[in-house]
């Protein structure tokens, strides 16, 4: 009997901690040995290749209905296919509560959406938009115990936003139960007021989305989220950080010793507000919230990734097609900016973009790349060490990379269900040539071979930072 079902031979194995030239032995979907001279009936030749943990995309919207009633273009079949083709082996999309809904029923609904479709493994964050007594007293605590140990809250959007008192209540429940809270940090009233003023001046085109979602609005809400978490005594993670203003607040909190984490996404490194100023309605393709800003802010985001102020690099894949009933033009091709769906796709190109412009340019080490794209998310969301690393006992979720491969990104080559990519025509160096999920090849040279439904739900442990109880204001009086 073979000790291994499969051996990946001769590659450079990269983790968040180190790079080692060795073979990887896999049995029953688990890494069971790292060493030299391993053999099995099935061998993957990885000479000259990087053998890295498959990515964890810890912020993506799959088969989600927006608060405005629009369906994302990707379901769990197309979304997970696209992820696998881009070297990602775990996705953590959202089970999104709308007003009046039971959180438990929302979760059951999202399981139905994923069941039988996903080709890679998945967990769920909760979105809590209606934190009633029943939700915070019973449903949220019970769901945390069942493996849904992170929740996103919004400080903007009419149908989603929590006021400060509601946010405090969510944070306090998370603290008691050991969950992680992610915050969409933009000041709602500032955005609404700016939007009204812009519309009064007849400034309705997509480019004004960036002005309405001013960096100051993001800065204020980031500071407020940090303050609310500090008062309660709980970690908090600020999602989709767009630039200097928010980063400065996060860095300030970290200097104070607060457990504050930051996430950013490709759109804040590779797009700018000028993209929203393209001809006609074309600018709508680049609209997301917070919006891409300018080159100086891109540089700050790079710096935040380099110096560790930002720890997580996700896609925030929010796939609204350019055309069609649920697309950017759902309210008409001349719709004012505030009626255009917010979000850009990025699930498949997240890793290659960061590898090419981060690692190849020398901005990031391979260890930083792996940590930002896989290991840290596993730790922050309770999936480590099953996911996010290559170690004995971990799931054999692995992406084998050709670091020299040049690829020009085009929508035609991608596996999502979108009709555009904001990165059309961009050439990157470095691409995942083979993706394995629990030891099974799910994508080879761009061909997704995995059967829908093979992906399994991953109940999450308590996030590492949320396990230790920290003092809040009430503990110090
Ligand atoms: N927030 C997200 O997290 N994704 C898409 C749009 C948004 O506002
Ligand atoms: Zn958001
Ligand atoms: Zn998002």
CSV table of C-alpha atoms and ligand atoms in Angstrom, one decimal:
chain,number,residue,atom,x,y,z
A,1,UNK,CA,0.0,0.0,0.0
A,2,UNK,CA,1.3,3.4,-0.9
A,3,UNK,CA,2.0,5.8,2.0
A,4,UNK,CA,0.8,8.6,-0.2
A,5,UNK,CA,-1.9,9.0,-2.8
A,6,UNK,CA,0.0,11.8,-4.4
A,7,UNK,CA,3.4,13.5,-4.2
A,8,UNK,CA,4.2,17.0,-5.4
A,9,UNK,CA,7.9,16.7,-6.2
A,10,UNK,CA,10.8,19.1,-6.5
A,11,UNK,CA,9.1,22.4,-6.0
A,12,UNK,CA,9.8,25.3,-3.6
A,13,UNK,CA,7.2,25.0,-0.9
A,14,UNK,CA,6.3,28.5,0.4
A,15,UNK,CA,4.4,29.2,3.6
A,16,UNK,CA,3.8,32.4,5.5
A,17,UNK,CA,7.0,31.5,7.5
A,18,UNK,CA,9.5,30.2,5.1
A,19,UNK,CA,10.4,28.7,1.7
A,20,UNK,CA,11.8,25.2,1.5
A,21,UNK,CA,12.8,23.0,-1.4
A,22,UNK,CA,11.0,19.7,-0.7
A,23,UNK,CA,8.4,17.2,-1.8
A,24,UNK,CA,4.8,17.2,-0.4
A,25,UNK,CA,3.2,13.9,0.4
A,26,UNK,CA,-0.6,13.8,0.4
A,27,UNK,CA,-2.8,11.0,1.8
A,28,UNK,CA,-6.6,11.2,1.9
A,29,UNK,CA,-6.6,14.9,1.0
A,30,UNK,CA,-4.3,15.8,3.9
A,31,UNK,CA,-0.6,16.8,3.8
A,32,UNK,CA,1.1,13.9,5.6
A,33,UNK,CA,4.8,14.6,4.9
A,34,UNK,CA,7.2,17.3,3.8
A,35,UNK,CA,10.6,16.0,2.9
A,36,UNK,CA,13.0,14.7,0.2
A,37,UNK,CA,12.6,11.6,-1.8
A,38,UNK,CA,8.9,11.0,-1.3
A,39,UNK,CA,7.2,8.8,-3.8
A,40,UNK,CA,3.7,7.7,-4.9
A,41,UNK,CA,1.9,6.2,-7.9
A,42,UNK,CA,0.8,9.7,-8.8
A,43,UNK,CA,3.5,12.4,-8.9
A,44,UNK,CA,3.2,16.0,-9.9
A,45,UNK,CA,6.4,17.4,-11.2
A,46,UNK,CA,6.8,20.8,-9.6
A,47,UNK,CA,10.5,21.4,-10.5
A,48,UNK,CA,11.0,25.1,-11.1
A,49,UNK,CA,7.6,26.0,-9.6
A,50,UNK,CA,6.4,27.6,-6.4
A,51,UNK,CA,4.2,25.3,-4.3
A,52,UNK,CA,2.0,27.7,-2.2
A,53,UNK,CA,-1.1,27.4,0.0
A,54,UNK,CA,-4.2,27.9,-2.1
A,55,UNK,CA,-5.6,31.3,-1.5
A,56,UNK,CA,-8.4,32.1,0.9
A,57,UNK,CA,-10.7,34.8,-0.4
A,58,UNK,CA,-12.2,36.0,2.8
A,59,UNK,CA,-14.4,38.7,1.2
A,60,UNK,CA,-16.5,37.9,-1.8
A,61,UNK,CA,-20.2,38.2,-2.6
A,62,UNK,CA,-21.6,35.0,-4.2
A,63,UNK,CA,-25.2,34.4,-5.1
A,64,UNK,CA,-26.1,37.4,-2.9
A,65,UNK,CA,-29.0,39.6,-3.3
A,66,UNK,CA,-28.0,43.2,-2.7
A,67,UNK,CA,-30.0,45.5,-0.5
A,68,UNK,CA,-31.3,47.1,-3.7
A,69,UNK,CA,-32.6,43.7,-4.9
A,70,UNK,CA,-29.9,42.9,-7.5
A,71,UNK,CA,-28.5,39.4,-7.8
A,72,UNK,CA,-24.8,38.9,-8.2
A,73,UNK,CA,-23.9,37.3,-11.5
A,74,UNK,CA,-22.0,34.5,-9.9
A,75,UNK,CA,-23.5,31.6,-8.1
A,76,UNK,CA,-21.5,29.0,-6.1
A,77,UNK,CA,-20.7,27.1,-9.3
A,78,UNK,CA,-19.3,29.9,-11.4
A,79,UNK,CA,-17.8,31.8,-8.4
A,80,UNK,CA,-16.0,28.8,-7.0
A,81,UNK,CA,-14.8,27.8,-10.5
A,82,UNK,CA,-13.4,31.2,-11.0
A,83,UNK,CA,-11.7,31.1,-7.6
A,84,UNK,CA,-10.1,27.8,-8.3
A,85,UNK,CA,-8.8,28.9,-11.7
A,86,UNK,CA,-7.1,31.8,-9.9
A,87,UNK,CA,-5.4,29.6,-7.3
A,88,UNK,CA,-7.9,30.1,-4.5
A,89,UNK,CA,-9.0,27.1,-2.6
A,90,UNK,CA,-11.3,28.5,0.1
A,91,UNK,CA,-13.9,31.3,-0.2
A,92,UNK,CA,-15.7,33.0,2.6
A,93,UNK,CA,-18.7,34.8,1.1
A,94,UNK,CA,-21.6,36.3,3.1
A,95,UNK,CA,-24.9,35.0,4.4
A,96,UNK,CA,-26.6,38.4,4.2
A,97,UNK,CA,-29.5,39.3,6.5
A,98,UNK,CA,-32.0,41.8,5.2
A,99,UNK,CA,-34.4,43.6,7.5
A,100,UNK,CA,-36.8,41.4,9.4
A,101,UNK,CA,-35.1,38.2,8.5
A,102,UNK,CA,-34.1,35.5,10.9
A,103,UNK,CA,-30.4,35.0,10.8
A,104,UNK,CA,-30.8,31.2,11.1
A,105,UNK,CA,-33.1,31.2,8.0
A,106,UNK,CA,-30.7,33.4,6.1
A,107,UNK,CA,-27.9,30.9,6.8
A,108,UNK,CA,-30.1,27.9,5.7
A,109,UNK,CA,-30.9,29.8,2.5
A,110,UNK,CA,-27.2,30.4,1.7
A,111,UNK,CA,-26.4,26.7,2.4
A,112,UNK,CA,-29.1,25.8,-0.2
A,113,UNK,CA,-27.4,28.2,-2.7
A,114,UNK,CA,-24.0,26.6,-2.1
A,115,UNK,CA,-25.1,23.0,-1.8
A,116,UNK,CA,-24.2,20.8,-4.8
A,117,UNK,CA,-22.5,23.7,-6.6
A,118,UNK,CA,-19.2,24.7,-5.1
A,119,UNK,CA,-16.0,23.1,-6.5
A,120,UNK,CA,-13.9,24.3,-3.5
A,121,UNK,CA,-14.5,24.6,0.2
A,122,UNK,CA,-16.4,27.5,1.7
A,123,UNK,CA,-17.3,29.1,5.0
A,124,UNK,CA,-19.7,32.0,5.6
A,125,UNK,CA,-19.5,35.3,7.3
A,126,UNK,CA,-22.8,36.7,8.5
A,127,UNK,CA,-24.1,40.1,7.6
A,128,UNK,CA,-26.1,41.5,10.4
A,129,UNK,CA,-28.4,44.4,9.3
A,130,UNK,CA,-31.2,43.9,11.8
A,131,UNK,CA,-29.7,43.2,15.2
A,132,UNK,CA,-32.9,42.6,17.1
A,133,UNK,CA,-33.0,41.1,20.6
A,134,UNK,CA,-33.7,37.7,19.1
A,135,UNK,CA,-30.8,38.0,16.7
A,136,UNK,CA,-28.3,39.1,19.3
A,137,UNK,CA,-29.7,37.2,22.2
A,138,UNK,CA,-30.1,33.8,20.5
A,139,UNK,CA,-29.4,33.4,16.9
A,140,UNK,CA,-26.0,35.1,16.6
A,141,UNK,CA,-24.5,33.3,19.7
A,142,UNK,CA,-25.9,29.9,18.5
A,143,UNK,CA,-24.5,30.4,15.0
A,144,UNK,CA,-21.1,31.4,16.3
A,145,UNK,CA,-21.0,28.0,18.1
A,146,UNK,CA,-22.1,26.3,14.9
A,147,UNK,CA,-19.1,27.7,13.0
A,148,UNK,CA,-20.2,31.1,11.7
A,149,UNK,CA,-17.8,33.1,13.9
A,150,UNK,CA,-17.5,36.3,12.0
A,151,UNK,CA,-20.0,39.0,11.0
A,152,UNK,CA,-19.9,42.1,8.8
A,153,UNK,CA,-21.8,45.2,9.8
A,154,UNK,CA,-22.3,48.3,7.7
A,155,UNK,CA,-22.2,52.0,8.8
A,156,UNK,CA,-23.8,53.0,5.5
A,157,UNK,CA,-26.5,52.0,3.0
A,158,UNK,CA,-30.1,52.7,4.0
A,159,UNK,CA,-31.1,49.0,4.2
A,160,UNK,CA,-28.0,47.8,6.0
A,161,UNK,CA,-26.6,50.5,8.2
A,162,UNK,CA,-26.4,50.2,11.9
A,163,UNK,CA,-26.3,53.2,14.2
A,164,UNK,CA,-23.6,53.4,16.9
A,165,UNK,CA,-25.8,51.8,19.6
A,166,UNK,CA,-26.7,48.9,17.4
A,167,UNK,CA,-23.0,48.5,16.4
A,168,UNK,CA,-22.0,48.5,20.1
A,169,UNK,CA,-24.6,45.8,20.7
A,170,UNK,CA,-23.2,43.6,17.9
A,171,UNK,CA,-19.6,44.2,19.1
A,172,UNK,CA,-20.6,43.3,22.7
A,173,UNK,CA,-22.2,40.1,21.6
A,174,UNK,CA,-19.1,39.2,19.5
A,175,UNK,CA,-16.9,39.9,22.5
A,176,UNK,CA,-18.9,37.7,24.8
A,177,UNK,CA,-19.0,34.8,22.3
A,178,UNK,CA,-15.5,35.3,20.8
A,179,UNK,CA,-16.5,36.3,17.2
A,180,UNK,CA,-14.8,38.7,14.8
A,181,UNK,CA,-16.6,41.8,13.6
A,182,UNK,CA,-15.8,43.2,10.1
A,183,UNK,CA,-16.9,46.8,9.5
A,184,UNK,CA,-17.8,48.6,6.2
A,185,UNK,CA,-16.7,52.0,7.4
A,186,UNK,CA,-18.2,54.9,5.6
A,187,UNK,CA,-20.2,57.8,7.1
A,188,UNK,CA,-23.7,57.4,5.8
A,189,UNK,CA,-24.9,61.0,6.3
A,190,UNK,CA,-21.8,62.5,4.8
A,191,UNK,CA,-22.3,60.3,1.7
A,192,UNK,CA,-26.1,61.1,1.5
A,193,UNK,CA,-25.5,64.8,1.9
A,194,UNK,CA,-22.7,65.0,-0.7
A,195,UNK,CA,-24.9,62.9,-3.1
A,196,UNK,CA,-27.8,65.3,-2.7
A,197,UNK,CA,-25.5,68.3,-3.3
A,198,UNK,CA,-23.9,66.7,-6.4
A,199,UNK,CA,-27.3,65.8,-7.9
A,200,UNK,CA,-28.6,69.3,-7.3
A,201,UNK,CA,-25.6,70.5,-9.4
A,202,UNK,CA,-26.5,68.1,-12.1
A,203,UNK,CA,-23.4,66.0,-11.4
A,204,UNK,CA,-24.8,62.5,-11.9
A,205,UNK,CA,-22.3,60.5,-13.9
A,206,UNK,CA,-20.3,57.6,-12.4
A,207,UNK,CA,-17.2,59.8,-11.7
A,208,UNK,CA,-19.1,61.6,-9.0
A,209,UNK,CA,-19.5,58.4,-7.0
A,210,UNK,CA,-15.9,59.0,-5.9
A,211,UNK,CA,-16.7,62.5,-4.7
A,212,UNK,CA,-19.8,61.4,-2.8
A,213,UNK,CA,-17.9,58.6,-1.1
A,214,UNK,CA,-15.2,61.0,0.1
A,215,UNK,CA,-12.1,59.7,1.8
A,216,UNK,CA,-13.1,61.8,4.9
A,217,UNK,CA,-16.3,59.8,5.2
A,218,UNK,CA,-14.3,56.6,5.2
A,219,UNK,CA,-11.8,58.1,7.7
A,220,UNK,CA,-14.4,59.2,10.2
A,221,UNK,CA,-16.3,55.9,10.1
A,222,UNK,CA,-13.0,54.0,10.4
A,223,UNK,CA,-12.2,56.0,13.5
A,224,UNK,CA,-15.7,55.5,14.9
A,225,UNK,CA,-15.6,51.7,14.3
A,226,UNK,CA,-12.2,51.5,16.1
A,227,UNK,CA,-13.6,53.6,19.0
A,228,UNK,CA,-16.7,51.5,19.4
A,229,UNK,CA,-14.6,48.3,19.4
A,230,UNK,CA,-12.2,49.9,21.9
A,231,UNK,CA,-15.1,50.9,24.2
A,232,UNK,CA,-16.4,47.4,24.2
A,233,UNK,CA,-13.0,45.7,24.3
A,234,UNK,CA,-13.1,43.6,21.2
A,235,UNK,CA,-11.0,43.1,18.0
A,236,UNK,CA,-12.4,44.7,14.8
A,237,UNK,CA,-11.4,44.3,11.2
A,238,UNK,CA,-12.0,47.2,8.8
A,239,UNK,CA,-12.8,45.8,5.3
A,240,UNK,CA,-11.9,47.2,1.9
A,241,UNK,CA,-9.6,50.0,3.0
A,242,UNK,CA,-9.2,52.4,0.1
A,243,UNK,CA,-6.3,54.7,1.0
A,244,UNK,CA,-4.3,57.0,3.3
A,245,UNK,CA,-7.1,58.4,5.5
A,246,UNK,CA,-8.4,55.0,6.8
A,247,UNK,CA,-4.9,53.5,6.9
A,248,UNK,CA,-3.8,56.3,9.2
A,249,UNK,CA,-6.6,55.6,11.6
A,250,UNK,CA,-5.8,51.8,11.6
A,251,UNK,CA,-2.1,52.5,12.2
A,252,UNK,CA,-3.0,54.9,15.0
A,253,UNK,CA,-5.1,52.2,16.7
A,254,UNK,CA,-2.4,49.6,16.3
A,255,UNK,CA,0.2,51.9,17.8
A,256,UNK,CA,-2.1,52.2,20.8
A,257,UNK,CA,-2.1,48.5,21.1
A,258,UNK,CA,-5.7,47.9,20.0
A,259,UNK,CA,-6.5,44.7,18.1
A,260,UNK,CA,-7.5,46.4,14.9
A,261,UNK,CA,-7.0,44.7,11.5
A,262,UNK,CA,-7.3,46.1,8.0
A,263,UNK,CA,-8.2,44.5,4.7
A,264,UNK,CA,-7.6,45.8,1.2
A,265,UNK,CA,-8.4,44.6,-2.3
A,266,UNK,CA,-7.0,44.8,-5.9
A,267,UNK,CA,-9.2,47.7,-6.9
A,268,UNK,CA,-7.4,50.0,-4.4
A,269,UNK,CA,-4.0,49.1,-5.9
A,270,UNK,CA,-4.8,48.9,-9.6
A,271,UNK,CA,-7.8,51.3,-10.3
A,272,UNK,CA,-8.2,55.0,-9.6
A,273,UNK,CA,-11.2,57.4,-9.5
A,274,UNK,CA,-10.1,58.4,-13.1
A,275,UNK,CA,-11.4,55.0,-14.3
A,276,UNK,CA,-14.9,56.1,-13.3
A,277,UNK,CA,-14.4,59.1,-15.6
A,278,UNK,CA,-14.3,57.0,-18.8
A,279,UNK,CA,-16.6,57.8,-21.7
A,280,UNK,CA,-20.4,57.5,-21.2
A,281,UNK,CA,-21.5,54.8,-18.9
A,282,UNK,CA,-18.2,52.9,-19.2
A,283,UNK,CA,-17.0,54.4,-15.8
A,284,UNK,CA,-19.7,52.3,-14.1
A,285,UNK,CA,-17.5,49.3,-14.5
A,286,UNK,CA,-15.1,50.7,-12.0
A,287,UNK,CA,-17.6,51.7,-9.3
A,288,UNK,CA,-17.4,50.2,-5.9
A,289,UNK,CA,-17.5,51.4,-2.3
A,290,UNK,CA,-15.4,52.8,-1.0
A,291,UNK,CA,-14.2,53.9,-4.4
A,292,UNK,CA,-10.7,53.6,-5.9
A,293,UNK,CA,-8.9,56.9,-5.2
A,294,UNK,CA,-5.7,58.2,-6.8
A,295,UNK,CA,-2.0,57.2,-7.4
A,296,UNK,CA,-0.9,58.6,-4.0
A,297,UNK,CA,-3.5,56.6,-2.2
A,298,UNK,CA,-2.5,53.5,-4.2
A,299,UNK,CA,1.0,54.0,-2.9
A,300,UNK,CA,-0.3,54.2,0.7
A,301,UNK,CA,-2.2,51.0,0.3
A,302,UNK,CA,1.0,49.3,-1.0
A,303,UNK,CA,2.8,50.6,1.9
A,304,UNK,CA,0.1,49.3,4.3
A,305,UNK,CA,0.6,45.9,2.8
A,306,UNK,CA,4.3,46.1,3.1
A,307,UNK,CA,4.5,47.4,6.6
A,308,UNK,CA,1.8,45.1,8.0
A,309,UNK,CA,-0.8,47.8,8.9
A,310,UNK,CA,-3.1,45.9,6.5
A,311,UNK,CA,-3.1,42.1,7.0
A,312,UNK,CA,-5.6,40.8,4.6
A,313,UNK,CA,-5.8,41.0,0.8
A,314,UNK,CA,-9.2,39.8,-0.5
A,315,UNK,CA,-11.1,40.5,-3.7
A,316,UNK,CA,-14.4,41.9,-2.5
A,317,UNK,CA,-15.7,40.2,-5.6
A,318,UNK,CA,-19.1,41.9,-6.1
A,319,UNK,CA,-20.0,40.7,-9.6
A,320,UNK,CA,-22.7,43.0,-11.1
A,321,UNK,CA,-22.5,42.6,-14.9
A,322,UNK,CA,-22.2,45.7,-17.1
A,323,UNK,CA,-25.4,44.9,-19.0
A,324,UNK,CA,-28.6,43.1,-18.2
A,325,UNK,CA,-31.4,43.2,-15.7
A,326,UNK,CA,-29.2,42.9,-12.6
A,327,UNK,CA,-26.3,44.8,-14.0
A,328,UNK,CA,-24.8,48.2,-13.6
A,329,UNK,CA,-27.4,49.6,-16.0
A,330,UNK,CA,-30.4,48.1,-14.2
A,331,UNK,CA,-31.7,51.6,-13.6
A,332,UNK,CA,-30.9,52.7,-17.1
A,333,UNK,CA,-27.7,53.5,-19.0
A,334,UNK,CA,-28.0,57.1,-17.9
A,335,UNK,CA,-28.8,56.3,-14.3
A,336,UNK,CA,-27.4,58.8,-11.8
A,337,UNK,CA,-24.4,57.3,-9.9
A,338,UNK,CA,-26.2,56.6,-6.7
A,339,UNK,CA,-28.5,54.2,-8.5
A,340,UNK,CA,-25.7,52.1,-10.0
A,341,UNK,CA,-24.8,48.8,-8.3
A,342,UNK,CA,-21.6,49.0,-6.3
A,343,UNK,CA,-18.9,46.5,-6.8
A,344,UNK,CA,-16.3,45.0,-9.1
A,345,UNK,CA,-15.2,41.5,-9.8
A,346,UNK,CA,-11.8,40.1,-8.9
A,347,UNK,CA,-12.0,36.6,-7.5
A,348,UNK,CA,-9.8,35.0,-10.2
A,349,UNK,CA,-7.2,37.7,-10.7
A,350,UNK,CA,-6.7,38.7,-7.1
A,351,UNK,CA,-3.6,36.5,-6.5
A,352,UNK,CA,-1.9,37.0,-9.9
A,353,UNK,CA,-2.3,40.8,-9.6
A,354,UNK,CA,-0.7,40.9,-6.2
A,355,UNK,CA,2.0,38.4,-7.1
A,356,UNK,CA,2.9,40.3,-10.3
A,357,UNK,CA,2.9,43.8,-8.9
A,358,UNK,CA,3.8,42.9,-5.3
A,359,UNK,CA,6.2,39.9,-5.3
A,360,UNK,CA,7.8,40.3,-8.8
A,361,UNK,CA,8.6,44.0,-8.1
A,362,UNK,CA,10.2,43.2,-4.7
A,363,UNK,CA,7.6,45.1,-2.7
A,364,UNK,CA,6.5,41.9,-0.9
A,365,UNK,CA,8.3,38.8,0.1
A,366,UNK,CA,6.8,35.4,-0.8
A,367,UNK,CA,6.0,35.0,2.9
A,368,UNK,CA,4.1,38.3,3.0
A,369,UNK,CA,2.2,37.2,-0.2
A,370,UNK,CA,1.1,33.9,1.4
A,371,UNK,CA,0.3,35.5,4.7
A,372,UNK,CA,-1.8,38.3,3.0
A,373,UNK,CA,-3.7,36.0,0.7
A,374,UNK,CA,-4.2,32.9,2.8
A,375,UNK,CA,-2.6,32.4,6.2
A,376,UNK,CA,-3.8,35.5,8.0
A,377,UNK,CA,-7.4,35.1,6.8
A,378,UNK,CA,-7.3,31.5,8.1
A,379,UNK,CA,-6.2,32.7,11.5
A,380,UNK,CA,-8.5,35.7,11.7
A,381,UNK,CA,-11.5,33.6,10.7
A,382,UNK,CA,-10.9,30.4,12.6
A,383,UNK,CA,-9.8,28.1,9.8
A,384,UNK,CA,-6.1,27.7,10.7
A,385,UNK,CA,-4.3,25.3,10.5
A,386,UNK,CA,-6.7,23.3,8.5
A,387,UNK,CA,-6.5,25.9,5.8
A,388,UNK,CA,-4.0,28.7,4.9
A,389,UNK,CA,-0.7,26.8,5.1
A,390,UNK,CA,1.2,23.7,3.9
A,391,UNK,CA,2.0,21.7,7.0
A,392,UNK,CA,1.6,18.1,8.1
A,393,UNK,CA,-2.1,17.7,9.1
A,394,UNK,CA,-3.4,20.6,6.9
A,395,UNK,CA,-5.8,20.1,4.1
A,396,UNK,CA,-3.8,19.7,0.8
A,397,UNK,CA,-5.1,22.9,-0.6
A,398,UNK,CA,-2.3,24.0,-2.8
A,399,UNK,CA,-1.6,26.2,-5.8
A,400,UNK,CA,1.4,25.5,-8.0
A,401,UNK,CA,2.7,28.6,-9.6
A,402,UNK,CA,4.8,29.4,-12.6
A,403,UNK,CA,6.4,32.6,-11.4
A,404,UNK,CA,7.6,33.4,-15.0
A,405,UNK,CA,4.3,32.9,-16.8
A,406,UNK,CA,3.1,36.1,-18.6
A,407,UNK,CA,-0.6,36.3,-18.9
A,408,UNK,CA,-2.7,39.1,-20.4
A,409,UNK,CA,-5.9,39.3,-18.5
A,410,UNK,CA,-9.1,39.3,-20.6
A,411,UNK,CA,-12.7,38.5,-19.7
A,412,UNK,CA,-12.7,35.7,-22.3
A,413,UNK,CA,-10.2,33.7,-20.3
A,414,UNK,CA,-11.9,34.1,-16.9
A,415,UNK,CA,-14.3,31.5,-15.4
A,416,UNK,CA,-16.8,33.8,-13.7
A,417,UNK,CA,-20.1,34.7,-15.1
A,418,UNK,CA,-19.3,38.4,-15.7
A,419,UNK,CA,-19.3,40.3,-18.9
A,420,UNK,CA,-16.3,42.5,-18.1
A,421,UNK,CA,-13.2,42.6,-16.0
A,422,UNK,CA,-11.8,46.0,-14.8
A,423,UNK,CA,-8.4,44.6,-15.5
A,424,UNK,CA,-8.9,43.8,-19.2
A,425,UNK,CA,-5.6,44.0,-21.2
A,426,UNK,CA,-3.3,44.1,-18.1
A,427,UNK,CA,-0.4,41.8,-18.4
A,428,UNK,CA,0.8,40.0,-15.2
A,429,UNK,CA,3.8,37.9,-14.6
A,430,UNK,CA,3.2,34.7,-12.5
A,431,UNK,CA,0.1,32.5,-12.7
A,432,UNK,CA,-1.1,29.4,-10.9
A,433,UNK,CA,-0.9,26.5,-13.3
A,434,UNK,CA,-2.4,23.8,-11.0
A,435,UNK,CA,-4.9,24.1,-8.1
A,436,UNK,CA,-5.5,21.3,-5.7
A,437,UNK,CA,-8.3,21.1,-3.2
A,438,UNK,CA,-7.9,18.5,-0.5
A,439,UNK,CA,-5.4,16.7,-2.7
A,440,UNK,CA,-7.7,16.7,-5.8
A,441,UNK,CA,-6.7,18.6,-8.9
A,442,UNK,CA,-9.5,21.1,-9.4
A,443,UNK,CA,-7.9,23.2,-12.1
A,444,UNK,CA,-5.1,22.5,-14.5
A,445,UNK,CA,-3.7,25.0,-16.9
A,446,UNK,CA,-6.9,27.0,-16.8
A,447,UNK,CA,-9.3,24.1,-17.2
A,448,UNK,CA,-11.5,23.5,-14.2
A,449,UNK,CA,-11.9,19.8,-13.8
A,450,UNK,CA,-13.7,19.5,-10.4
A,451,UNK,CA,-17.3,18.4,-10.1
A,452,UNK,CA,-19.8,20.9,-8.8
A,453,UNK,CA,-20.7,20.0,-5.2
A,454,UNK,CA,-17.4,18.6,-4.2
A,455,UNK,CA,-16.6,21.7,-2.1
A,456,UNK,CA,-17.7,21.3,1.5
A,457,UNK,CA,-18.8,23.8,4.1
A,458,UNK,CA,-16.2,24.7,6.7
A,459,UNK,CA,-17.4,25.4,10.2
A,460,UNK,CA,-15.1,28.1,11.6
A,461,UNK,CA,-13.5,27.9,15.0
A,462,UNK,CA,-13.3,31.1,17.1
A,463,UNK,CA,-11.0,33.6,15.4
A,464,UNK,CA,-7.6,33.7,17.1
A,465,UNK,CA,-7.7,37.4,18.1
A,466,UNK,CA,-11.2,37.1,19.5
A,467,UNK,CA,-10.3,34.2,21.9
A,468,UNK,CA,-8.6,36.4,24.5
A,469,UNK,CA,-10.8,38.7,26.6
A,470,UNK,CA,-9.7,42.3,26.5
A,471,UNK,CA,-10.7,45.1,28.8
A,472,UNK,CA,-13.4,47.5,27.6
A,473,UNK,CA,-14.4,50.7,29.4
A,474,UNK,CA,-16.8,48.7,31.7
A,475,UNK,CA,-13.9,46.6,32.9
A,476,UNK,CA,-11.8,49.5,34.0
A,477,UNK,CA,-14.3,51.4,36.1
B,1,LIG,N1,-19.4,46.8,0.1
B,1,LIG,C1,-18.8,45.6,-0.2
B,1,LIG,O1,-18.3,45.0,0.8
B,1,LIG,N2,-18.8,45.1,-1.4
B,1,LIG,C2,-19.4,45.7,-2.5
B,1,LIG,C3,-19.9,47.0,-2.3
B,1,LIG,C4,-19.9,47.5,-0.9
B,1,LIG,O2,-20.4,48.5,-0.6
B,2,LIG,ZN1,-18.6,46.7,2.2
B,3,LIG,ZN1,-17.9,43.4,-0.1
